[in-house]
Short mmCIF file of C-alpha atoms in Angstrom, two decimals:
data_model
loop_
_atom_site.label_atom_id
_atom_site.label_comp_id
_atom_site.label_asym_id
_atom_site.label_seq_id
_atom_site.Cartn_x
_atom_site.Cartn_y
_atom_site.Cartn_z
CA UNK A 1 -0.64 0.21 -0.06
CA UNK A 2 1.26 3.80 -1.10
CA UNK A 3 1.43 6.06 2.18
CA UNK A 4 -0.92 8.44 3.07
CA UNK A 5 0.25 12.37 2.04
CA UNK A 6 -1.03 13.84 5.49
CA UNK A 7 0.09 13.78 9.18
CA UNK A 8 -1.01 11.29 11.90
CA UNK A 9 -1.08 10.00 14.74
CA UNK A 10 -1.14 7.25 17.36
CA UNK A 11 -1.84 7.18 20.96
CA UNK A 12 -0.08 4.54 22.24
CA UNK A 13 -1.43 3.54 26.98
CA UNK A 14 0.51 1.85 29.17
CA UNK A 15 -0.10 -1.58 30.48
CA UNK A 16 0.70 -3.98 33.22
CA UNK A 17 2.47 -6.75 33.22
CA UNK A 18 3.02 -9.46 34.74
CA UNK A 19 -1.39 -9.33 36.45
CA UNK A 20 -1.62 -10.96 39.51
CA UNK A 21 -0.13 -14.14 40.78
CA UNK A 22 1.64 -15.11 37.03
CA UNK A 23 4.75 -14.73 34.62
CA UNK A 24 5.21 -12.51 31.33
CA UNK A 25 1.15 -14.53 30.71
CA UNK A 26 -1.51 -11.85 31.77
CA UNK A 27 -1.65 -7.82 32.43
CA UNK A 28 -4.33 -5.04 31.66
CA UNK A 29 -4.43 -1.82 29.49
CA UNK A 30 -4.80 1.57 31.06
CA UNK A 31 -5.91 4.58 30.25
CA UNK A 32 -4.83 8.44 29.61
CA UNK A 33 -0.46 7.71 30.27
CA UNK A 34 1.36 6.74 27.11
CA UNK A 35 4.26 7.15 24.32
CA UNK A 36 2.50 8.74 20.86
CA UNK A 37 4.16 8.52 17.04
CA UNK A 38 4.04 11.21 14.20
CA UNK A 39 3.81 9.75 10.37
CA UNK A 40 5.17 12.80 8.47
CA UNK A 41 5.54 12.76 4.32
CA UNK A 42 8.78 12.95 3.76
CA UNK A 43 9.12 12.62 -0.02
CA UNK A 44 11.73 9.86 -0.34
CA UNK A 45 11.09 7.15 -2.36
CA UNK A 46 10.74 3.83 -0.26
CA UNK A 47 12.24 5.41 2.78
CA UNK A 48 10.99 5.57 6.00
CA UNK A 49 12.75 6.84 9.23
CA UNK A 50 12.32 7.36 13.39
CA UNK A 51 14.34 11.27 12.79
CA UNK A 52 13.02 12.71 16.31
CA UNK A 53 12.05 11.62 19.74
CA UNK A 54 10.80 15.21 21.98
CA UNK A 55 8.04 14.53 24.84
CA UNK A 56 8.94 14.58 28.89
CA UNK A 57 11.26 11.77 28.76
CA UNK A 58 12.46 12.15 25.54
CA UNK A 59 16.15 12.57 27.26
CA UNK A 60 15.80 9.38 28.98
CA UNK A 61 16.30 7.41 25.89
CA UNK A 62 18.91 9.96 24.98
CA UNK A 63 20.24 9.02 28.44
CA UNK A 64 21.43 5.31 27.10
CA UNK A 65 23.30 5.70 23.74
CA UNK A 66 20.13 4.28 21.97
CA UNK A 67 20.63 5.27 18.76
CA UNK A 68 17.26 6.02 16.56
CA UNK A 69 18.77 3.43 13.97
CA UNK A 70 18.23 2.02 16.83
CA UNK A 71 15.42 2.49 18.17
CA UNK A 72 12.45 -0.08 19.20
CA UNK A 73 10.45 2.46 16.57
CA UNK A 74 12.37 1.99 14.04
CA UNK A 75 12.85 -0.87 14.49
CA UNK A 76 9.34 -2.28 13.86
CA UNK A 77 8.83 0.54 10.97
CA UNK A 78 11.18 -1.57 9.27
CA UNK A 79 9.40 -4.66 9.75
CA UNK A 80 6.02 -2.89 8.81
CA UNK A 81 7.50 -1.00 5.71
CA UNK A 82 9.61 -4.18 4.28
CA UNK A 83 5.82 -6.26 4.86
CA UNK A 84 3.96 -4.31 3.37
CA UNK A 85 4.60 -1.10 1.54
CA UNK A 86 4.90 -1.36 -2.51
CA UNK A 87 7.17 1.13 -4.23
CA UNK A 88 5.79 4.76 -4.04
CA UNK A 89 7.32 8.10 -3.87
CA UNK A 90 5.35 8.90 -0.89
CA UNK A 91 8.68 7.84 2.46
CA UNK A 92 7.89 8.24 5.96
CA UNK A 93 9.47 10.39 8.56
CA UNK A 94 8.20 9.54 12.37
CA UNK A 95 8.59 11.04 15.14
CA UNK A 96 8.26 9.55 18.61
CA UNK A 97 7.26 11.96 21.92
CA UNK A 98 7.25 10.17 24.74
CA UNK A 99 5.33 9.74 27.32
CA UNK A 100 5.71 7.58 29.44
CA UNK A 101 8.73 6.61 31.87
CA UNK A 102 11.48 4.03 31.12
CA UNK A 103 11.58 1.05 33.52
CA UNK A 104 9.50 2.32 35.49
CA UNK A 105 6.56 -1.34 35.13
CA UNK A 106 4.43 0.21 33.24
CA UNK A 107 4.35 -1.29 29.69
CA UNK A 108 6.58 2.10 28.15
CA UNK A 109 9.13 0.38 25.38
CA UNK A 110 5.85 -1.32 24.78
CA UNK A 111 3.53 1.06 24.08
CA UNK A 112 6.60 3.15 22.04
CA UNK A 113 6.39 -0.47 19.64
CA UNK A 114 2.22 -0.39 19.82
CA UNK A 115 2.87 3.00 18.74
CA UNK A 116 5.29 2.78 16.14
CA UNK A 117 2.64 -0.07 15.17
CA UNK A 118 -0.39 2.20 15.13
CA UNK A 119 1.45 4.65 13.23
CA UNK A 120 2.37 2.90 10.24
CA UNK A 121 -0.01 1.40 9.71
CA UNK A 122 -2.54 3.62 9.57
CA UNK A 123 -0.88 6.00 6.98
CA UNK A 124 -0.29 2.29 5.19
CA UNK A 125 -4.30 1.80 5.04
CA UNK A 126 -3.85 -1.00 6.77
CA UNK A 127 -5.64 -0.87 10.20
CA UNK A 128 -8.70 -1.28 9.14
CA UNK A 129 -7.52 -4.37 7.18
CA UNK A 130 -5.16 -6.66 8.82
CA UNK A 131 -6.02 -8.83 11.70
CA UNK A 132 -5.40 -8.76 14.59
CA UNK A 133 -2.00 -11.02 14.56
CA UNK A 134 -0.89 -9.97 11.93
CA UNK A 135 -0.85 -6.68 14.29
CA UNK A 136 0.46 -8.18 16.77
CA UNK A 137 3.43 -9.28 14.61
CA UNK A 138 3.62 -5.89 14.19
CA UNK A 139 3.83 -4.08 17.41
CA UNK A 140 6.05 -6.51 18.51
CA UNK A 141 9.36 -6.47 16.19
CA UNK A 142 10.80 -3.80 18.44
CA UNK A 143 10.35 -6.62 21.69
CA UNK A 144 12.96 -9.36 19.62
CA UNK A 145 15.40 -9.67 23.14
CA UNK A 146 18.34 -12.56 22.33
CA UNK A 147 15.59 -14.66 19.59
CA UNK A 148 12.81 -14.34 22.17
CA UNK A 149 9.74 -11.38 21.68
CA UNK A 150 8.96 -9.87 25.06
CA UNK A 151 6.70 -8.25 27.41
CA UNK A 152 3.57 -9.68 25.05
CA UNK A 153 1.49 -9.45 27.99
CA UNK A 154 2.14 -5.09 28.02
CA UNK A 155 1.79 -5.56 23.63
CA UNK A 156 -1.96 -7.41 23.41
CA UNK A 157 -3.28 -4.73 26.17
CA UNK A 158 -1.62 -1.91 25.10
CA UNK A 159 -2.48 -2.59 21.03
CA UNK A 160 -6.07 -3.54 22.16
CA UNK A 161 -7.10 -2.31 25.58
CA UNK A 162 -8.94 -4.68 28.05
CA UNK A 163 -7.51 -8.08 30.45
CA UNK A 164 -5.26 -10.60 28.01
CA UNK A 165 -3.83 -14.05 28.63
CA UNK A 166 -0.78 -14.78 26.92
CA UNK A 167 0.32 -18.18 25.73
CA UNK A 168 3.27 -19.79 24.59
CA UNK A 169 1.27 -19.19 20.42
CA UNK A 170 -2.17 -17.21 21.00
CA UNK A 171 -3.71 -15.55 23.27
CA UNK A 172 -6.78 -14.73 24.32
CA UNK A 173 -8.96 -11.78 26.01
CA UNK A 174 -10.23 -11.45 29.29
CA UNK A 175 -13.98 -10.78 29.71
CA UNK A 176 -14.04 -8.53 32.86
CA UNK A 177 -16.23 -5.78 34.19
CA UNK A 178 -14.88 -2.52 34.73
CA UNK A 179 -12.33 -2.15 37.72
CA UNK A 180 -9.93 1.61 38.87
CA UNK A 181 -6.24 0.94 40.02
CA UNK A 182 -4.44 4.17 41.11
CA UNK A 183 -0.70 3.64 40.02
CA UNK A 184 2.15 4.62 42.42
CA UNK A 185 5.63 5.30 40.73
CA UNK A 186 8.54 6.41 43.71
CA UNK A 187 10.74 8.77 40.63
CA UNK A 188 13.29 8.51 44.04
CA UNK A 189 13.89 4.72 43.53
CA UNK A 190 13.20 4.07 39.76
CA UNK A 191 16.33 6.85 39.12
CA UNK A 192 18.50 5.33 41.44
CA UNK A 193 21.64 3.47 39.73
CA UNK A 194 21.74 1.54 42.69
CA UNK A 195 19.28 -0.63 42.80
CA UNK A 196 18.80 -4.12 40.98
CA UNK A 197 16.26 -5.58 39.52
CA UNK A 198 16.01 -9.32 40.00
CA UNK A 199 14.53 -11.13 37.76
CA UNK A 200 12.39 -13.81 38.98
CA UNK A 201 14.55 -16.72 36.52
CA UNK A 202 17.56 -16.35 39.35
CA UNK A 203 14.90 -16.13 42.50
CA UNK A 204 14.11 -19.47 40.44
CA UNK A 205 17.74 -20.85 39.83
CA UNK A 206 18.93 -19.83 43.55
CA UNK A 207 16.41 -21.95 44.46
CA UNK A 208 16.48 -24.56 42.55
CA UNK A 209 20.60 -24.62 43.09
CA UNK A 210 20.02 -24.96 46.82
CA UNK A 211 21.39 -27.75 48.99
CA UNK A 212 17.51 -28.28 50.06
CA UNK A 213 16.16 -30.06 47.53
CA UNK A 214 13.36 -31.33 49.00
CA UNK A 215 11.96 -27.65 50.16
CA UNK A 216 12.66 -26.50 46.30
CA UNK A 217 10.38 -28.83 44.19
CA UNK A 218 7.51 -28.05 47.77
CA UNK A 219 7.74 -24.25 47.04
CA UNK A 220 8.36 -24.67 43.08
CA UNK A 221 5.05 -27.99 43.44
CA UNK A 222 3.28 -24.91 45.80
CA UNK A 223 3.81 -22.41 43.14
CA UNK A 224 2.24 -24.34 40.22
CA UNK A 225 -0.43 -25.34 42.32
CA UNK A 226 -1.10 -21.69 43.66
CA UNK A 227 -1.47 -19.92 39.97
CA UNK A 228 -3.06 -22.56 38.84
CA UNK A 229 -6.19 -21.64 42.15
CA UNK A 230 -5.71 -18.46 41.47
CA UNK A 231 -6.48 -18.07 37.37
CA UNK A 232 -9.06 -19.62 37.56
CA UNK A 233 -10.32 -17.57 40.48
CA UNK A 234 -9.81 -14.54 39.19
CA UNK A 235 -10.41 -15.41 35.95
CA UNK A 236 -14.40 -15.62 37.28
CA UNK A 237 -13.99 -13.35 39.36
CA UNK A 238 -12.97 -10.59 36.46
CA UNK A 239 -16.42 -12.37 34.57
CA UNK A 240 -17.69 -11.05 37.52
CA UNK A 241 -17.85 -7.91 38.75
CA UNK A 242 -16.05 -9.69 42.58
CA UNK A 243 -13.75 -6.61 42.39
CA UNK A 244 -12.87 -7.02 46.05
CA UNK A 245 -11.33 -10.76 45.51
CA UNK A 246 -9.46 -9.07 41.64
CA UNK A 247 -7.76 -6.92 44.84
CA UNK A 248 -7.12 -10.06 47.03
CA UNK A 249 -5.92 -12.34 45.17
CA UNK A 250 -3.39 -9.69 43.10
CA UNK A 251 -1.87 -9.05 46.86
CA UNK A 252 -1.94 -12.93 47.44
CA UNK A 253 1.42 -13.23 49.00
CA UNK A 254 2.29 -17.15 50.30
CA UNK A 255 3.46 -19.55 47.83
CA UNK A 256 4.15 -16.63 45.09
CA UNK A 257 7.59 -17.41 43.51
CA UNK A 258 6.31 -14.08 41.56
CA UNK A 259 6.37 -11.42 44.71
CA UNK A 260 8.74 -13.11 46.76
CA UNK A 261 11.44 -12.36 43.47
CA UNK A 262 10.13 -8.73 42.48
CA UNK A 263 10.06 -7.63 46.12
CA UNK A 264 14.13 -7.13 46.46
CA UNK A 265 14.34 -5.17 44.30
CA UNK A 266 11.47 -2.64 45.58
CA UNK A 267 12.67 -0.39 48.42
CA UNK A 268 9.85 -0.33 51.37
CA UNK A 269 7.62 -2.48 49.04
CA UNK A 270 6.52 -4.35 52.60
CA UNK A 271 5.41 -0.97 53.32
CA UNK A 272 3.83 1.07 51.08
CA UNK A 273 2.02 -2.26 49.95
CA UNK A 274 1.07 -2.04 53.81
CA UNK A 275 0.02 1.31 53.80
CA UNK A 276 -1.69 1.03 50.54
CA UNK A 277 -3.91 -1.99 51.62
CA UNK A 278 -4.69 0.49 55.18
CA UNK A 279 -6.83 3.49 53.37
CA UNK A 280 -8.85 1.48 51.78
CA UNK A 281 -7.60 -0.27 48.79
CA UNK A 282 -8.26 -3.65 47.49
CA UNK A 283 -5.43 -5.49 46.08
CA UNK A 284 -1.75 -3.96 46.03
CA UNK A 285 0.65 -5.55 43.56
CA UNK A 286 4.12 -4.78 41.49
CA UNK A 287 3.65 -3.25 37.89
CA UNK A 288 5.76 -5.82 35.77
CA UNK A 289 8.47 -5.84 37.43
CA UNK A 290 8.48 -2.90 39.02
CA UNK A 291 8.66 -0.12 40.85
CA UNK A 292 5.28 0.51 40.02
CA UNK A 293 3.20 -0.29 42.58
CA UNK A 294 -1.07 -0.54 41.34
CA UNK A 295 -3.27 -1.17 43.67
CA UNK A 296 -7.47 -1.60 43.23
CA UNK A 297 -10.61 0.28 44.27
CA UNK A 298 -13.64 0.29 44.17
CA UNK A 299 -14.34 3.36 41.96
CA UNK A 300 -12.91 6.61 41.53
CA UNK A 301 -13.90 8.23 44.46
CA UNK A 302 -12.07 5.41 46.54
CA UNK A 303 -8.95 5.46 44.07
CA UNK A 304 -8.51 9.57 44.69
CA UNK A 305 -9.02 9.00 48.04
CA UNK A 306 -6.33 6.32 47.90
CA UNK A 307 -4.41 8.86 46.41
CA UNK A 308 -3.78 11.80 48.41
CA UNK A 309 -3.75 9.82 51.67
CA UNK A 310 -0.72 7.70 50.32
CA UNK A 311 0.76 11.09 49.03
CA UNK A 312 0.89 13.18 52.14
CA UNK A 313 2.08 9.39 53.56
CA UNK A 314 4.88 9.53 51.48
CA UNK A 315 5.07 13.22 51.04
CA UNK A 316 9.18 12.91 51.24
CA UNK A 317 8.76 10.75 48.26
CA UNK A 318 8.77 11.55 44.60
CA UNK A 319 5.79 9.98 44.00
CA UNK A 320 3.89 10.00 40.79
CA UNK A 321 0.94 8.69 41.14
CA UNK A 322 -2.10 7.56 37.50
CA UNK A 323 -5.67 7.03 38.31
CA UNK A 324 -7.31 4.71 35.94
CA UNK A 325 -9.85 2.79 34.20
CA UNK A 326 -9.51 -0.35 33.19
CA UNK A 327 -9.31 0.53 28.92
CA UNK A 328 -10.99 -0.95 27.01
CA UNK A 329 -10.37 0.80 23.56
CA UNK A 330 -6.76 -0.24 23.22
CA UNK A 331 -4.75 1.89 20.45
CA UNK A 332 -6.54 5.00 19.10
CA UNK A 333 -5.44 7.32 16.60
CA UNK A 334 -5.94 11.04 17.77
CA UNK A 335 -6.08 14.03 15.37
CA UNK A 336 -4.00 16.56 17.54
CA UNK A 337 -1.02 16.17 20.84
CA UNK A 338 -2.17 19.20 22.51
CA UNK A 339 -6.16 18.07 22.92
CA UNK A 340 -5.42 15.07 24.32
CA UNK A 341 -2.39 16.10 26.95
CA UNK A 342 -5.56 18.68 28.01
CA UNK A 343 -7.52 15.95 28.40
CA UNK A 344 -6.17 13.43 29.61
CA UNK A 345 -3.63 15.89 32.57
CA UNK A 346 -5.54 15.90 35.25
CA UNK A 347 -5.80 12.12 35.17
CA UNK A 348 -2.09 11.86 36.89
CA UNK A 349 1.04 13.83 37.82
CA UNK A 350 3.28 12.38 35.55
CA UNK A 351 3.78 15.52 33.11
#
């Protein structure tokens, strides 16, 4: 398809991965916060290129030393261009408007990938004709690491909205009633270079390599039982709108090796989680690999009250917050960045 001849914008929202007791299996989509990719015709022949990164978190990307050519937006764009474009006199320049912080646990890299895919498909007039599977194939090209695709529990929710379950070879949308969350991100912790994230694989490896083999086996079997039982209950609770049970399930710690591994990388997690629960949340858990934390609440008024209390209690910390109900639509075309900015800035303090 030949590229369209006008400037286009695509927004891809933040998301919560590792939802519930799972590891890279389930995630859900947030509102109000995410990345935007802009596509402009550049007049060249068969060329697509990321030419600029702007936005409140552009400097963080620049500090990584990753070039524009190596950015995941360019990787996604190259893949889509090579697969779907035809010989055309109209190339595309892309601009990434980075509104999501890096290493936050809110699906930052996935949002960039999804925004790039959405924008490219809009520019090539393919967004309405491609299958969902083809769209996923396009968006996940920017998350290829060591011959494996990562963060699909962020890619799927950001792309399509809702709650998703990710399998080895397929993915399914989980029917869910609406719920409201408050996400908190301690900027001091996120920017501290001394914090080391302990991967779940490393935690399991240490467990398996321990001298107490029987204890390791029992822990692994216990975790298997834990996630099997919790997954069925979580799906049922989401279907029925039983948000109190959803909160209890995401908060569960006993037998949860995922929480056991992640908590070591987030200072004061126990204190923060306890305080959030004492201030009215139904549940609280780490978002993705952290350090962001999300709390399940009983509607927007309860979410605002929780936000006010937590920000006041931890006033010495540089807390970012987001209040969001479940985003059912995911990525979308937008007409104007300034209007989008004004419509969403009251729901968080990230910019």
